[in-house]
Amino acid sequence: MVMDRSRLLRRQALFWGLGALVLCVFLWVFRGILLPFVLGMAMAYFLDPIADWFERRGFSRLAASIVILVSFIFLFVTVILVVVPVIGSQIAAFVERLPQYLQRLQELAIEARAGPLSWLFEDSEQSLTQDFSAIAREASSYVTTFAAQVWSSSLAVVNFMALFVVTPVVAFYLLLDWDRMIEKIDGWIPRQHVQTVRRLAREVDRSVAGFIRGQSTVCLILGTYYAVGLSLVGLNFGLLIGFFAGMISFIPYVGSAVGLIIALGVALVQFSPDWIWIVATLAVFFSGQFFEGNILQPKLVGASVGLHPVWLMFALFAAGAIFGFVGLLIAVPAAAAIGVLVRFALNKYLESEMYFGRTVEAGPAPAQIEGVELSSALRATFEPGEKGTD
């Protein structure tokens, strides 16, 4: 009996392991053309609850899908036509004036180095000009390489205009057939595991939908707050910097730090030596962080659906390095799903004969109790913190 059970477990592990390997190979081979399909699937996933709402009020699935998709496209195009020209003009102006900002920051640093901070650089042999030149070269090389990777991995194969044609078509057909696809996939699940798989699927859905919808709302609110606050302070390109800082704030710590550094650099060039406006620029970011950590994250994201910051950052960097821009799109959902599966696997391991050995009837030994504490620490890596992510 034990041998049959072990053989069955090995066969199942081999089957699902090969399935996961095939999926990874598929994503790797076709990563250059996945962008419109990934975006279409994401649109269908997030619009499905709205379609269900329409169906409960007498709409057919076809009518609901058409109304939702047309409304979504209209809203999206309106936002693009209103926001993109403003943001685009600010990006062009910022890029044009970036060398002047770097030059002025270099001058300010030289003045500080020769003045009150001279004692820190008494034995330095490398000039600050060389330091800034090296930093500028490294930053330029990094940005250029990243932009080239994003372009080659996501838009080189797929024409940019085709992206806006294929994505709505994919989203429409997936939204139309979403419930039937879920029902069909449910019918493929092994019957002895159907309840467990359904429970895990509900947990993954709750984690992915709750985190991404909540975090997207947080990013939008923060971007608006930073943009309005920096614009009221009078910071040059405040709208661009604030919106950018809010949109990348889903990356724990890194997003807010990048926005703060850019805003502080522009403030130093623009307002120095009028320190009150520099302090006001910092106050916008620090108050935004307080607002996010104590109000937005607990209310909109919540600890129950969040992801550990370390696990989230690793997922973003790893998926971005492997799949480029498409990897950044699927990193958070994949991280949430993997977190649910890892927690399930850890719980099963702690209940298994592999963990307790043959002394399960005699009770756990001290070493096994220590193992519980270690497993809890490992589990915490894939569980949300009390305050969610920053």
CSV table of C-alpha atoms in Angstrom, one decimal:
chain,number,residue,atom,x,y,z
A,1,MET,CA,0.0,0.0,0.0
A,2,VAL,CA,2.8,2.4,0.9
A,3,MET,CA,4.7,1.5,-2.2
A,4,ASP,CA,1.7,2.1,-4.4
A,5,ARG,CA,1.1,5.5,-2.8
A,6,SER,CA,4.8,6.4,-3.2
A,7,ARG,CA,4.7,5.4,-6.8
A,8,LEU,CA,1.6,7.4,-7.4
A,9,LEU,CA,3.1,10.5,-5.8
A,10,ARG,CA,6.2,10.1,-8.0
A,11,ARG,CA,4.1,9.8,-11.1
A,12,GLN,CA,2.1,12.9,-10.2
A,13,ALA,CA,5.2,14.9,-9.4
A,14,LEU,CA,6.8,13.8,-12.7
A,15,PHE,CA,3.7,14.7,-14.7
A,16,TRP,CA,3.2,18.1,-13.2
A,17,GLY,CA,6.9,18.8,-13.3
A,18,LEU,CA,7.0,18.1,-17.0
A,19,GLY,CA,3.9,20.2,-17.5
A,20,ALA,CA,5.6,23.2,-15.7
A,21,LEU,CA,8.8,22.6,-17.8
A,22,VAL,CA,6.8,22.7,-21.0
A,23,LEU,CA,5.0,25.9,-20.0
A,24,CYS,CA,8.4,27.6,-19.2
A,25,VAL,CA,9.9,26.5,-22.5
A,26,PHE,CA,6.8,27.8,-24.3
A,27,LEU,CA,7.0,31.1,-22.6
A,28,TRP,CA,10.7,31.4,-23.4
A,29,VAL,CA,10.4,30.4,-27.1
A,30,PHE,CA,7.4,32.7,-27.8
A,31,ARG,CA,8.3,35.6,-25.4
A,32,GLY,CA,8.7,38.0,-28.3
A,33,ILE,CA,5.1,37.8,-29.4
A,34,LEU,CA,3.4,37.3,-26.0
A,35,LEU,CA,2.7,40.9,-25.1
A,36,PRO,CA,-0.7,41.4,-26.8
A,37,PHE,CA,-1.9,38.0,-25.6
A,38,VAL,CA,-0.8,38.7,-22.0
A,39,LEU,CA,-2.4,42.1,-22.0
A,40,GLY,CA,-5.6,40.7,-23.5
A,41,MET,CA,-5.8,37.9,-20.9
A,42,ALA,CA,-5.2,40.4,-18.1
A,43,MET,CA,-8.0,42.6,-19.5
A,44,ALA,CA,-10.4,39.7,-19.7
A,45,TYR,CA,-9.5,38.5,-16.1
A,46,PHE,CA,-10.1,41.9,-14.5
A,47,LEU,CA,-13.2,42.7,-16.6
A,48,ASP,CA,-14.9,39.3,-15.9
A,49,PRO,CA,-16.5,40.4,-12.6
A,50,ILE,CA,-18.1,43.3,-14.4
A,51,ALA,CA,-19.4,41.0,-17.1
A,52,ASP,CA,-20.9,38.8,-14.4
A,53,TRP,CA,-22.5,41.8,-12.9
A,54,PHE,CA,-24.2,42.7,-16.2
A,55,GLU,CA,-25.3,39.1,-16.7
A,56,ARG,CA,-27.1,39.1,-13.3
A,57,ARG,CA,-29.0,42.1,-14.6
A,58,GLY,CA,-30.3,40.4,-17.7
A,59,PHE,CA,-27.6,41.1,-20.2
A,60,SER,CA,-26.4,38.2,-22.4
A,61,ARG,CA,-22.7,37.4,-22.2
A,62,LEU,CA,-22.1,38.7,-25.7
A,63,ALA,CA,-23.9,42.0,-25.0
A,64,ALA,CA,-22.1,42.4,-21.7
A,65,SER,CA,-18.7,41.7,-23.3
A,66,ILE,CA,-19.3,44.3,-26.1
A,67,VAL,CA,-20.5,47.0,-23.7
A,68,ILE,CA,-17.6,46.5,-21.3
A,69,LEU,CA,-14.9,46.3,-24.0
A,70,VAL,CA,-16.2,49.3,-25.9
A,71,SER,CA,-16.4,51.4,-22.7
A,72,PHE,CA,-13.0,50.3,-21.6
A,73,ILE,CA,-11.4,51.1,-25.0
A,74,PHE,CA,-13.2,54.5,-25.0
A,75,LEU,CA,-11.9,55.4,-21.5
A,76,PHE,CA,-8.4,54.2,-22.4
A,77,VAL,CA,-8.2,56.2,-25.6
A,78,THR,CA,-9.6,59.3,-23.8
A,79,VAL,CA,-6.9,59.0,-21.1
A,80,ILE,CA,-4.2,58.5,-23.7
A,81,LEU,CA,-5.3,61.5,-25.7
A,82,VAL,CA,-5.5,63.7,-22.7
A,83,VAL,CA,-2.6,62.6,-20.5
A,84,VAL,CA,0.0,61.3,-23.1
A,85,PRO,CA,0.5,64.7,-24.8
A,86,VAL,CA,1.2,66.4,-21.5
A,87,ILE,CA,3.4,63.7,-20.2
A,88,GLY,CA,5.2,63.3,-23.6
A,89,SER,CA,6.0,67.0,-23.7
A,90,GLN,CA,7.4,67.0,-20.2
A,91,ILE,CA,9.5,63.9,-21.0
A,92,ALA,CA,11.0,65.6,-24.1
A,93,ALA,CA,11.7,68.8,-22.1
A,94,PHE,CA,13.2,66.8,-19.2
A,95,VAL,CA,15.5,64.8,-21.5
A,96,GLU,CA,16.6,68.1,-23.2
A,97,ARG,CA,17.5,69.8,-19.9
A,98,LEU,CA,19.0,66.7,-18.2
A,99,PRO,CA,22.6,67.6,-19.1
A,100,GLN,CA,22.1,71.1,-17.6
A,101,TYR,CA,20.7,69.5,-14.4
A,102,LEU,CA,23.7,67.2,-14.1
A,103,GLN,CA,26.1,70.1,-14.8
A,104,ARG,CA,24.5,72.2,-12.1
A,105,LEU,CA,24.4,69.3,-9.6
A,106,GLN,CA,28.1,68.8,-10.3
A,107,GLU,CA,28.8,72.5,-9.5
A,108,LEU,CA,26.8,72.3,-6.3
A,109,ALA,CA,28.7,69.2,-5.2
A,110,ILE,CA,32.0,70.9,-6.0
A,111,GLU,CA,31.0,73.9,-3.9
A,112,ALA,CA,30.0,71.7,-1.0
A,113,ARG,CA,33.1,69.7,-1.4
A,114,ALA,CA,35.3,72.8,-1.3
A,115,GLY,CA,33.3,74.4,1.6
A,116,PRO,CA,31.7,72.7,4.6
A,117,LEU,CA,32.4,69.1,3.4
A,118,SER,CA,36.1,69.7,2.5
A,119,TRP,CA,37.3,67.7,5.5
A,120,LEU,CA,35.6,64.6,4.1
A,121,PHE,CA,37.7,64.7,0.8
A,122,GLU,CA,41.2,65.8,2.0
A,123,ASP,CA,42.8,62.5,0.9
A,124,SER,CA,40.7,62.0,-2.3
A,125,GLU,CA,42.7,61.8,-5.5
A,126,GLN,CA,39.9,61.5,-7.9
A,127,SER,CA,38.2,64.8,-8.9
A,128,LEU,CA,34.4,65.2,-8.5
A,129,THR,CA,34.2,65.9,-12.2
A,130,GLN,CA,35.5,62.5,-13.0
A,131,ASP,CA,33.1,61.0,-10.4
A,132,PHE,CA,30.1,62.6,-12.1
A,133,SER,CA,31.3,61.6,-15.5
A,134,ALA,CA,31.7,58.0,-14.5
A,135,ILE,CA,28.2,58.0,-12.8
A,136,ALA,CA,26.7,59.6,-15.9
A,137,ARG,CA,28.3,57.1,-18.2
A,138,GLU,CA,27.1,54.2,-16.1
A,139,ALA,CA,23.6,55.5,-15.8
A,140,SER,CA,23.4,56.2,-19.5
A,141,SER,CA,24.7,52.7,-20.3
A,142,TYR,CA,22.2,51.1,-18.0
A,143,VAL,CA,19.2,53.1,-19.3
A,144,THR,CA,20.2,52.4,-22.9
A,145,THR,CA,20.6,48.7,-22.3
A,146,PHE,CA,17.3,48.4,-20.4
A,147,ALA,CA,15.5,50.3,-23.2
A,148,ALA,CA,17.0,48.1,-25.8
A,149,GLN,CA,16.0,44.9,-23.9
A,150,VAL,CA,12.5,46.1,-23.5
A,151,TRP,CA,12.2,47.0,-27.1
A,152,SER,CA,13.7,43.9,-28.5
A,153,SER,CA,11.9,41.6,-26.1
A,154,SER,CA,8.4,43.0,-26.5
A,155,LEU,CA,7.9,45.3,-29.5
A,156,ALA,CA,10.5,44.3,-32.1
A,157,VAL,CA,8.4,41.4,-33.4
A,158,VAL,CA,4.9,42.8,-32.8
A,159,ASN,CA,4.2,46.0,-34.6
A,160,PHE,CA,3.2,48.8,-32.2
A,161,MET,CA,0.0,49.5,-33.9
A,162,ALA,CA,-0.9,45.8,-34.1
A,163,LEU,CA,-0.6,45.7,-30.3
A,164,PHE,CA,-3.7,47.9,-30.1
A,165,VAL,CA,-5.6,45.8,-32.6
A,166,VAL,CA,-4.7,42.3,-31.4
A,167,THR,CA,-5.1,43.0,-27.6
A,168,PRO,CA,-8.8,44.1,-27.7
A,169,VAL,CA,-9.6,41.2,-30.0
A,170,VAL,CA,-8.0,38.7,-27.6
A,171,ALA,CA,-9.6,40.3,-24.6
A,172,PHE,CA,-13.0,40.2,-26.3
A,173,TYR,CA,-12.9,36.5,-27.1
A,174,LEU,CA,-11.5,35.5,-23.8
A,175,LEU,CA,-14.0,37.7,-21.9
A,176,LEU,CA,-16.8,36.1,-24.0
A,177,ASP,CA,-15.7,32.5,-23.3
A,178,TRP,CA,-14.2,33.0,-19.8
A,179,ASP,CA,-16.8,31.1,-17.8
A,180,ARG,CA,-16.8,28.2,-20.3
A,181,MET,CA,-13.0,28.0,-20.3
A,182,ILE,CA,-13.0,27.9,-16.5
A,183,GLU,CA,-15.6,25.1,-16.5
A,184,LYS,CA,-13.7,23.2,-19.1
A,185,ILE,CA,-10.4,23.4,-17.2
A,186,ASP,CA,-12.3,22.4,-14.0
A,187,GLY,CA,-13.4,19.2,-15.9
A,188,TRP,CA,-9.8,18.3,-16.6
A,189,ILE,CA,-8.8,18.3,-12.9
A,190,PRO,CA,-8.2,14.8,-11.4
A,191,ARG,CA,-11.3,14.0,-9.4
A,192,GLN,CA,-9.5,12.9,-6.2
A,193,HIS,CA,-7.8,16.3,-6.0
A,194,VAL,CA,-10.6,18.5,-7.4
A,195,GLN,CA,-11.6,20.1,-4.0
A,196,THR,CA,-7.9,20.9,-3.1
A,197,VAL,CA,-7.3,22.4,-6.6
A,198,ARG,CA,-10.4,24.5,-6.4
A,199,ARG,CA,-9.5,25.8,-3.0
A,200,LEU,CA,-6.0,26.7,-4.2
A,201,ALA,CA,-7.4,28.4,-7.3
A,202,ARG,CA,-9.7,30.5,-5.1
A,203,GLU,CA,-6.8,31.5,-2.9
A,204,VAL,CA,-4.6,32.4,-6.0
A,205,ASP,CA,-7.5,34.4,-7.5
A,206,ARG,CA,-8.1,36.2,-4.2
A,207,SER,CA,-4.4,36.9,-3.8
A,208,VAL,CA,-3.8,38.0,-7.4
A,209,ALA,CA,-6.9,40.1,-7.9
A,210,GLY,CA,-6.8,41.6,-4.4
A,211,PHE,CA,-3.1,42.6,-4.6
A,212,ILE,CA,-3.1,43.9,-8.2
A,213,ARG,CA,-6.4,45.7,-8.0
A,214,GLY,CA,-5.5,47.2,-4.6
A,215,GLN,CA,-1.9,48.0,-5.6
A,216,SER,CA,-3.0,49.6,-8.9
A,217,THR,CA,-5.4,51.9,-6.9
A,218,VAL,CA,-2.6,52.8,-4.5
A,219,CYS,CA,-0.3,53.6,-7.4
A,220,LEU,CA,-2.9,55.8,-9.1
A,221,ILE,CA,-3.7,57.7,-5.9
A,222,LEU,CA,0.0,58.2,-5.0
A,223,GLY,CA,0.8,59.3,-8.6
A,224,THR,CA,-1.9,61.9,-8.4
A,225,TYR,CA,-0.9,63.0,-4.9
A,226,TYR,CA,2.8,63.3,-5.9
A,227,ALA,CA,2.0,65.1,-9.2
A,228,VAL,CA,-0.3,67.6,-7.6
A,229,GLY,CA,1.9,68.2,-4.6
A,230,LEU,CA,5.1,68.7,-6.6
A,231,SER,CA,3.3,71.0,-9.0
A,232,LEU,CA,2.0,73.1,-6.1
A,233,VAL,CA,5.5,73.4,-4.8
A,234,GLY,CA,6.5,74.7,-8.2
A,235,LEU,CA,9.0,72.0,-9.0
A,236,ASN,CA,9.9,71.8,-12.7
A,237,PHE,CA,8.5,68.6,-14.3
A,238,GLY,CA,6.6,68.0,-11.1
A,239,LEU,CA,3.7,66.4,-13.0
A,240,LEU,CA,6.0,64.0,-14.7
A,241,ILE,CA,8.1,63.1,-11.7
A,242,GLY,CA,5.1,62.7,-9.4
A,243,PHE,CA,3.2,60.5,-11.8
A,244,PHE,CA,6.3,58.4,-12.5
A,245,ALA,CA,7.0,58.0,-8.8
A,246,GLY,CA,3.5,56.9,-8.1
A,247,MET,CA,3.3,54.4,-11.0
A,248,ILE,CA,6.5,52.6,-9.9
A,249,SER,CA,5.7,52.6,-6.2
A,250,PHE,CA,4.5,49.0,-6.6
A,251,ILE,CA,8.2,48.0,-6.4
A,252,PRO,CA,8.8,48.1,-2.6
A,253,TYR,CA,11.2,50.8,-1.5
A,254,VAL,CA,12.8,51.1,-4.9
A,255,GLY,CA,9.9,52.9,-6.5
A,256,SER,CA,9.6,55.6,-3.9
A,257,ALA,CA,13.4,56.0,-3.6
A,258,VAL,CA,13.8,56.6,-7.3
A,259,GLY,CA,11.1,59.2,-7.4
A,260,LEU,CA,12.6,60.9,-4.3
A,261,ILE,CA,16.1,61.0,-5.7
A,262,ILE,CA,14.9,62.5,-9.0
A,263,ALA,CA,12.7,65.1,-7.3
A,264,LEU,CA,15.5,66.1,-4.9
A,265,GLY,CA,18.0,66.5,-7.7
A,266,VAL,CA,15.7,68.8,-9.6
A,267,ALA,CA,14.8,70.7,-6.4
A,268,LEU,CA,18.4,71.3,-5.6
A,269,VAL,CA,19.1,72.7,-9.0
A,270,GLN,CA,16.0,74.8,-9.2
A,271,PHE,CA,15.6,76.1,-5.6
A,272,SER,CA,19.1,76.2,-4.1
A,273,PRO,CA,20.0,78.0,-1.9
A,274,ASP,CA,16.3,78.6,-1.0
A,275,TRP,CA,16.0,75.5,1.3
A,276,ILE,CA,12.4,75.9,2.3
A,277,TRP,CA,11.2,74.7,-1.1
A,278,ILE,CA,13.6,71.8,-1.1
A,279,VAL,CA,12.2,70.8,2.3
A,280,ALA,CA,8.7,71.2,0.9
A,281,THR,CA,9.6,68.8,-1.9
A,282,LEU,CA,10.9,66.2,0.6
A,283,ALA,CA,7.7,66.8,2.7
A,284,VAL,CA,5.5,65.8,-0.3
A,285,PHE,CA,7.3,62.4,-0.6
A,286,PHE,CA,7.5,61.7,3.1
A,287,SER,CA,3.8,62.6,3.7
A,288,GLY,CA,3.0,60.4,0.7
A,289,GLN,CA,4.9,57.5,2.2
A,290,PHE,CA,3.1,58.0,5.6
A,291,PHE,CA,-0.2,58.1,3.8
A,292,GLU,CA,0.5,55.0,1.8
A,293,GLY,CA,1.9,52.9,4.7
A,294,ASN,CA,-0.8,53.8,7.3
A,295,ILE,CA,-3.9,54.3,5.2
A,296,LEU,CA,-3.7,53.2,1.6
A,297,GLN,CA,-1.9,49.9,2.0
A,298,PRO,CA,-4.0,48.6,5.0
A,299,LYS,CA,-7.3,49.7,3.5
A,300,LEU,CA,-6.9,48.9,-0.3
A,301,VAL,CA,-4.4,46.1,-0.3
A,302,GLY,CA,-4.4,44.6,3.1
A,303,ALA,CA,-2.1,42.1,4.7
A,304,SER,CA,-4.1,39.1,3.7
A,305,VAL,CA,-3.4,39.5,0.0
A,306,GLY,CA,0.0,41.3,0.0
A,307,LEU,CA,3.3,39.8,-0.9
A,308,HIS,CA,6.6,39.9,1.1
A,309,PRO,CA,8.7,42.8,-0.3
A,310,VAL,CA,11.8,40.6,-0.8
A,311,TRP,CA,9.8,38.0,-2.7
A,312,LEU,CA,8.1,40.6,-4.8
A,313,MET,CA,11.4,42.4,-5.7
A,314,PHE,CA,13.0,39.1,-6.6
A,315,ALA,CA,10.1,38.1,-8.8
A,316,LEU,CA,10.1,41.5,-10.7
A,317,PHE,CA,13.9,41.4,-11.3
A,318,ALA,CA,14.0,37.7,-12.2
A,319,ALA,CA,11.0,37.8,-14.6
A,320,GLY,CA,12.2,41.1,-16.1
A,321,ALA,CA,15.7,39.7,-16.8
A,322,ILE,CA,14.3,36.5,-18.4
A,323,PHE,CA,11.2,37.7,-20.3
A,324,GLY,CA,11.8,41.5,-20.6
A,325,PHE,CA,8.8,43.7,-20.5
A,326,VAL,CA,6.4,40.8,-20.7
A,327,GLY,CA,8.1,39.3,-17.6
A,328,LEU,CA,7.4,42.5,-15.7
A,329,LEU,CA,3.7,42.2,-16.5
A,330,ILE,CA,3.4,38.6,-15.3
A,331,ALA,CA,5.8,38.8,-12.4
A,332,VAL,CA,3.3,39.9,-9.7
A,333,PRO,CA,0.6,37.4,-10.6
A,334,ALA,CA,3.1,34.6,-10.9
A,335,ALA,CA,4.7,35.6,-7.5
A,336,ALA,CA,1.2,35.6,-5.8
A,337,ALA,CA,0.4,32.2,-7.3
A,338,ILE,CA,3.7,30.7,-6.4
A,339,GLY,CA,3.4,32.1,-2.9
A,340,VAL,CA,0.0,30.3,-2.4
A,341,LEU,CA,1.5,27.0,-3.8
A,342,VAL,CA,4.6,27.2,-1.6
A,343,ARG,CA,2.5,27.9,1.5
A,344,PHE,CA,0.4,24.8,0.6
A,345,ALA,CA,3.5,22.7,0.0
A,346,LEU,CA,5.0,23.8,3.4
A,347,ASN,CA,1.8,22.9,5.2
A,348,LYS,CA,1.6,19.5,3.6
A,349,TYR,CA,5.3,18.9,4.4
A,350,LEU,CA,4.7,19.7,8.1
A,351,GLU,CA,1.9,17.2,8.2
A,352,SER,CA,3.7,14.5,6.3
A,353,GLU,CA,5.7,11.4,7.3
A,354,MET,CA,8.7,12.9,5.7
A,355,TYR,CA,8.7,15.6,8.4
A,356,PHE,CA,7.8,13.5,11.4
A,357,GLY,CA,9.6,10.4,10.4
A,358,ARG,CA,8.6,7.2,12.2
A,359,THR,CA,8.2,8.8,15.6
A,360,VAL,CA,5.0,10.5,14.8
A,361,GLU,CA,3.0,8.5,17.4
A,362,ALA,CA,5.6,9.2,20.1
A,363,GLY,CA,5.4,13.0,19.6
A,364,PRO,CA,7.9,15.4,18.1
A,365,ALA,CA,11.4,15.6,19.4
A,366,PRO,CA,13.0,18.9,20.4
A,367,ALA,CA,14.8,19.0,17.0
A,368,GLN,CA,11.4,18.7,15.4
A,369,ILE,CA,10.0,21.6,17.4
A,370,GLU,CA,13.0,23.7,16.2
A,371,GLY,CA,12.1,22.6,12.7
A,372,VAL,CA,8.6,24.0,13.1
A,373,GLU,CA,10.2,27.4,14.0
A,374,LEU,CA,12.5,27.2,10.9
A,375,SER,CA,9.6,26.3,8.7
A,376,SER,CA,7.6,29.2,10.0
A,377,ALA,CA,10.5,31.5,9.1
A,378,LEU,CA,10.6,30.0,5.6
A,379,ARG,CA,6.8,30.3,5.3
A,380,ALA,CA,7.1,34.0,6.3
A,381,THR,CA,9.1,34.7,3.1
A,382,PHE,CA,6.0,33.9,1.0
A,383,GLU,CA,3.4,35.4,3.3
A,384,PRO,CA,2.4,39.0,3.5
A,385,GLY,CA,3.6,41.3,6.2
A,386,GLU,CA,1.4,43.2,8.6
A,387,LYS,CA,1.4,46.3,6.5
A,388,GLY,CA,1.7,44.9,3.0
A,389,THR,CA,4.3,46.3,0.6
A,390,ASP,CA,5.4,49.8,0.2
